[in-house]
Short mmCIF file of C-alpha atoms in Angstrom, two decimals:
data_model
loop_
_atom_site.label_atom_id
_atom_site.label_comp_id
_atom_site.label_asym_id
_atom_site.label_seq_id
_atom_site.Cartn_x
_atom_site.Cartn_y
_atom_site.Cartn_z
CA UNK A 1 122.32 87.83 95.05
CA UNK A 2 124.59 84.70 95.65
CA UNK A 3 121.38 82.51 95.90
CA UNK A 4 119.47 84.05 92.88
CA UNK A 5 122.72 83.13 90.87
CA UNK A 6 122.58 79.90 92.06
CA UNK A 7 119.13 79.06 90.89
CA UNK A 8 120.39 80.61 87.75
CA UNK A 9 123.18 78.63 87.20
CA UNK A 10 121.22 75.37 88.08
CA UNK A 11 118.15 75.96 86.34
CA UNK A 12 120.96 75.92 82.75
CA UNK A 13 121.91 72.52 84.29
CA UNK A 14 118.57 71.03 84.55
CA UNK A 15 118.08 72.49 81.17
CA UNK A 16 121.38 72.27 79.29
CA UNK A 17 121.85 70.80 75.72
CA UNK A 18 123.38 67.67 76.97
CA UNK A 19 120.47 66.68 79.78
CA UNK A 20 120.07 67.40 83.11
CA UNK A 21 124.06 67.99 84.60
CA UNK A 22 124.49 67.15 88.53
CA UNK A 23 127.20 68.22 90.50
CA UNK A 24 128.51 65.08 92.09
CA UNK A 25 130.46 67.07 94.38
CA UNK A 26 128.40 70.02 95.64
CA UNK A 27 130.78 72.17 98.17
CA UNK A 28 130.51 76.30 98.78
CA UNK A 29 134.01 75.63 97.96
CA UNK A 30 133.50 74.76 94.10
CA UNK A 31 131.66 77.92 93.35
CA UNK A 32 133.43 81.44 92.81
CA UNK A 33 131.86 84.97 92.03
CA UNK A 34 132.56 86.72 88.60
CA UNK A 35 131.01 90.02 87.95
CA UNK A 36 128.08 89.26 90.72
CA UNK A 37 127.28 86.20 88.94
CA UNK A 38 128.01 82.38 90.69
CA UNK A 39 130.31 80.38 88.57
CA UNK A 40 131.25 76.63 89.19
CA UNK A 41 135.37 75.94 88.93
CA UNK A 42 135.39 72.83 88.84
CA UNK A 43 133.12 70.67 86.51
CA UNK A 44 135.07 67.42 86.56
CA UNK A 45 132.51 66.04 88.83
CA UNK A 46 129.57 66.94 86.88
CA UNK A 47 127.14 64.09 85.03
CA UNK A 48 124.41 63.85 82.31
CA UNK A 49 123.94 60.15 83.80
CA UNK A 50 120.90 60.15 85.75
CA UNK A 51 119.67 56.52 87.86
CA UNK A 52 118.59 53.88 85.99
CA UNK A 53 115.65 52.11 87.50
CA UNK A 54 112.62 49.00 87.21
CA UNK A 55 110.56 50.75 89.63
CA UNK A 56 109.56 53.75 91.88
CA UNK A 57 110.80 52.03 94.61
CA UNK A 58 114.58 52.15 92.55
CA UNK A 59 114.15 55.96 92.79
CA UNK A 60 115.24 57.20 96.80
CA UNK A 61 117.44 59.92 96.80
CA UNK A 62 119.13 59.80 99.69
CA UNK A 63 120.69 62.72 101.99
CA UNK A 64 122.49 62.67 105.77
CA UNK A 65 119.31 63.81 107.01
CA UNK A 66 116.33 63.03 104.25
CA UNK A 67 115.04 60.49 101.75
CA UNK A 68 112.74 61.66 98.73
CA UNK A 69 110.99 59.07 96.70
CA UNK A 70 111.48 59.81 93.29
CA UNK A 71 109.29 57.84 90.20
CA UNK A 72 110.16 55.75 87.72
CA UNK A 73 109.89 56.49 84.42
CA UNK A 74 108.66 55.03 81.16
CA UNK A 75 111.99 54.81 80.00
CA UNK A 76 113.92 53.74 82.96
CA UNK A 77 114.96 56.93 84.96
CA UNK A 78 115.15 58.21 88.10
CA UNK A 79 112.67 61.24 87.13
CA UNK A 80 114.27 64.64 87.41
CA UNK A 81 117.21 63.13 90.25
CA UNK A 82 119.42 65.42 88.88
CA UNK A 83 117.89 68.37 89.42
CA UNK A 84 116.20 67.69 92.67
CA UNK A 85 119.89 66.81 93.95
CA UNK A 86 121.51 70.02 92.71
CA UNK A 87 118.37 71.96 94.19
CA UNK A 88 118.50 70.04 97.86
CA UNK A 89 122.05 70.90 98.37
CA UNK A 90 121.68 74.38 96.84
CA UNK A 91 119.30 74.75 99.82
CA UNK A 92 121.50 72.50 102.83
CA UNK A 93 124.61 74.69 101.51
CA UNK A 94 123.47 77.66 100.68
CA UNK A 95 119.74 78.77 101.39
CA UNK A 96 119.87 77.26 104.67
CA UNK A 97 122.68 80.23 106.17
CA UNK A 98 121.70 83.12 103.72
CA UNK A 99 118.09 83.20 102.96
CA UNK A 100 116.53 83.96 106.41
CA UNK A 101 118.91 86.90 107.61
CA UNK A 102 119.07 89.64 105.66
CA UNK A 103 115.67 90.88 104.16
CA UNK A 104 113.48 93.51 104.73
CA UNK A 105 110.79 91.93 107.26
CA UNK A 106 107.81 92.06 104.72
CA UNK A 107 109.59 89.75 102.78
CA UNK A 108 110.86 87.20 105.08
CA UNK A 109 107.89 85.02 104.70
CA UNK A 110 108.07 84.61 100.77
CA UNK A 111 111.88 83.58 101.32
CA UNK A 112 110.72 81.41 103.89
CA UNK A 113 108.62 79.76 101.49
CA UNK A 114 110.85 79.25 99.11
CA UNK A 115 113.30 78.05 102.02
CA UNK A 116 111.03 75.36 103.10
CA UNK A 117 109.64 74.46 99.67
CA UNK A 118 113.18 73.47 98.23
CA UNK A 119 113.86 72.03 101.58
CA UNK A 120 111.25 69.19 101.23
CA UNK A 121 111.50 69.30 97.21
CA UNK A 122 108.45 70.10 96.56
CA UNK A 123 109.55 72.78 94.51
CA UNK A 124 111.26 71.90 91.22
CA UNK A 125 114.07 74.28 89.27
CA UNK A 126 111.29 76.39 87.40
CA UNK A 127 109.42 77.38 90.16
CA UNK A 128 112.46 78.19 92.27
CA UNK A 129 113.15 81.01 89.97
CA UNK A 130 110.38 82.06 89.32
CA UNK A 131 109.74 82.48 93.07
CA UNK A 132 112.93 84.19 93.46
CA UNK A 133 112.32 86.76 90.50
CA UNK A 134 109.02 87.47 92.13
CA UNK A 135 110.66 88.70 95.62
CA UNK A 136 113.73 90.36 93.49
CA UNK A 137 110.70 92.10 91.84
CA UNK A 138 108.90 93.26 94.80
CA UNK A 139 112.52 94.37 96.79
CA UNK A 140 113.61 96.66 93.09
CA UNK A 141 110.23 98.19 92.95
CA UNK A 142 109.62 98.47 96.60
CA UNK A 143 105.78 97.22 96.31
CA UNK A 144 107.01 95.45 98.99
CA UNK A 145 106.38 98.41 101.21
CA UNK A 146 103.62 98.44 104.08
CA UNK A 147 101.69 101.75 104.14
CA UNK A 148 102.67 103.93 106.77
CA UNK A 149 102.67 107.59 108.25
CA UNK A 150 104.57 109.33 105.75
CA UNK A 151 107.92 110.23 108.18
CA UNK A 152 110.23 112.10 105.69
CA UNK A 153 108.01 115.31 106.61
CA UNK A 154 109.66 115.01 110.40
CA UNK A 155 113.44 115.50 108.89
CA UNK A 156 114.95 117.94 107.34
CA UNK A 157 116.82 117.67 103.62
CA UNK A 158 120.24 119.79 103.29
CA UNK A 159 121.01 118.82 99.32
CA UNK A 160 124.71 118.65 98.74
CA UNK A 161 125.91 117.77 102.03
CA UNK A 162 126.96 114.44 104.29
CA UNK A 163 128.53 114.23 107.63
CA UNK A 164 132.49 113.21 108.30
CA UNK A 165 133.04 109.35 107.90
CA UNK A 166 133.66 107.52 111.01
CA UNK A 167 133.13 105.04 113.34
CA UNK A 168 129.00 105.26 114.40
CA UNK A 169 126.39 102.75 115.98
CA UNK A 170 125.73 98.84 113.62
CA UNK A 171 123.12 97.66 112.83
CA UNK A 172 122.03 94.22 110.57
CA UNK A 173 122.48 93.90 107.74
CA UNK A 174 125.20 96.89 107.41
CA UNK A 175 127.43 97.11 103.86
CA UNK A 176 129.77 98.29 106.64
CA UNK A 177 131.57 97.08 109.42
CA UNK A 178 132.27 100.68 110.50
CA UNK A 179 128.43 101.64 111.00
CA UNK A 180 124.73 101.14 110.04
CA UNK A 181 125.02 101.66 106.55
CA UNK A 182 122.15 100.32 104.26
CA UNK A 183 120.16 99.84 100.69
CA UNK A 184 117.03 101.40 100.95
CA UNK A 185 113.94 101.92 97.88
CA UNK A 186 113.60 105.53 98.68
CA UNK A 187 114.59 108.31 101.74
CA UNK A 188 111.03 107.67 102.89
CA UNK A 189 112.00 103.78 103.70
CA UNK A 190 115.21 105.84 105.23
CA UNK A 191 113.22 107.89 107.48
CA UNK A 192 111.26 104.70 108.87
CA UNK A 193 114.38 102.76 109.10
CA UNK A 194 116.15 105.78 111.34
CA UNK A 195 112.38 105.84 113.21
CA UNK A 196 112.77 102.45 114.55
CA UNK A 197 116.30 102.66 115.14
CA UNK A 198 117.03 104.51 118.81
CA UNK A 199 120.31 105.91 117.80
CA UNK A 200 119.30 107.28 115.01
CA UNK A 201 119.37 111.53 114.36
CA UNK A 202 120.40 111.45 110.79
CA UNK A 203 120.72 110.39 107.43
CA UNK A 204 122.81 110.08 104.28
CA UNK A 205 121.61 109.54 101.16
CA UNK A 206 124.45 108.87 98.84
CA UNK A 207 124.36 107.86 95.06
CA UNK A 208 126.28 104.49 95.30
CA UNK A 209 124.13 101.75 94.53
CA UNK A 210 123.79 97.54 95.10
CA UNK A 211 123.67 95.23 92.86
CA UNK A 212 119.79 95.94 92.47
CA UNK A 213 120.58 99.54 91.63
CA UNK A 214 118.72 100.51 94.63
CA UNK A 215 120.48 103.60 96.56
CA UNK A 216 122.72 103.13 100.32
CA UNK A 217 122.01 104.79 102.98
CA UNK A 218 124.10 105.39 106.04
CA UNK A 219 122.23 105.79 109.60
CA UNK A 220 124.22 108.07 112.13
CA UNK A 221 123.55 109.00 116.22
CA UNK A 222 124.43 112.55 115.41
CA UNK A 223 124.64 115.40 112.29
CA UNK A 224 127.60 117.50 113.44
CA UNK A 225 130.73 117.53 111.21
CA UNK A 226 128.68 118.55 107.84
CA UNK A 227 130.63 118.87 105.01
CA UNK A 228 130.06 119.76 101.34
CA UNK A 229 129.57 116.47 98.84
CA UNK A 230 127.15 117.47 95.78
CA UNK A 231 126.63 113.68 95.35
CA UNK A 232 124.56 113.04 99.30
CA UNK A 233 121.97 114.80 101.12
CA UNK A 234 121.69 114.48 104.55
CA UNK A 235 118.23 114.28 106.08
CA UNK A 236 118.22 114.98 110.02
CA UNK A 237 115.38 114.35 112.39
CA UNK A 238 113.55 117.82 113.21
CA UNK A 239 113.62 117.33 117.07
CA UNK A 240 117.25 116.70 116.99
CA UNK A 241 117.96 119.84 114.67
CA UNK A 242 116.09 122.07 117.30
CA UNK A 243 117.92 121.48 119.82
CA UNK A 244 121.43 122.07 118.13
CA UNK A 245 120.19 125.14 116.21
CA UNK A 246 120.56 123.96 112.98
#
């Protein structure tokens, strides 16, 4: 979400009504989140100014760790050095820690991608987003999804029910600290999620949502403790049911 905002909020920079804007001083710290959406608080730094140049060789954009060559253009610019400098530290201060960590494995590589393709520029503003609306795409409509044994048919549903809130086993990437608690497209990515997940016996489908409107789920060692909520249903694994006598 952060990083989708991000390419948002630079891709109106590259394309604003007064030229391309860079942020001279690009820091985690000059960016705040309003309503889920990346703002910048500080634009005192900012520029329409972009290199003036006689040649290519004019045009190196220079980082701690990287040089780009940039061209020269008819009219004496550093082509596009705006841009490409927003987009480079967008990815040293912000891909770089929260692309790789937190997606469903199928699609890790496409974020990878997009991780290395900003990281040697060879990506510009436009297709950033549009490579990022592609995989927000895919995750909403979960045709990101492998087929697989269908697994729900191995737990079953008690509508209008959820087990006590507590302290239970984590997992990555949980919404809570307290347990393994996360967004899922459907209860059948639920059931495969408990299925690889050793601790798991159980369940909860709630009706709170992320900011993708796709449904949390909470994962839980056990399914004692059941109590009435009309807004969950609780899905437990067959084998464990069994042997409580459910």
């Amino acid at each position: 979400q952060i990083c989708l905002s991000l390419v948002k909020l630079l891709f109106y920079l590259a394309h604003s009504p007064l030229g391309s804007i860079v942020l001279l001083d690009f820091q985690p710290r000059q960016f705040v989140m309003v309503d889920g959406n990346l703002k910048v608080t500080d634009m005192d730094d900012a520029s329409t100014e972009e290199l003036s140049c006689k040649e290519d060789n004019d045009c190196t954009l220079d980082f701690p760790t990287k040089s780009f060559p940039l061209k020269c253009s008819a009219v004496g610019k550093c082509e596009g050095i705006n841009e490409k400098k927003n987009l480079f530290n967008a990815y040293r201060y912000f891909f770089t820690y929260l692309l790789p960590y937190s997606a469903p494995p199928a699609l890790r590589p496409l974020l990878s991608d997009i991780l290395n393709a900003t990281g040697d520029l060879r990506y510009g503003i436009n297709e950033t987003v549009k490579a990022f609306e592609k995989v927000l795409h895919l995750y909403k409509s979960g045709l990101y999804l492998q087929k697989r044994p269908l697994l729900l048919k191995d737990y079953i549903s008690l509508k209008g029910f959820r087990t006590v809130e507590g302290e239970d086993y984590k997992c990555w990437p949980s919404y809570s600290h307290l347990g393994c608690l996360l967004s899922i497209h459907s209860a059948e990515e639920a059931a495969a999620i408990c299925n690889s997940q050793s601790q798991c016996q159980s369940f909860i489908v709630t009706q709170q949502r992320t900011w993708t409107g796709r449904p949390l789920a909470s994962f839980q060692s056990s399914w004692t403790d059941l109590i009435p909520d009309t807004n969950a249903v609780a899905y437990i694994k067959r084998s464990a049911s069994s042997g409580e006598g459910l």
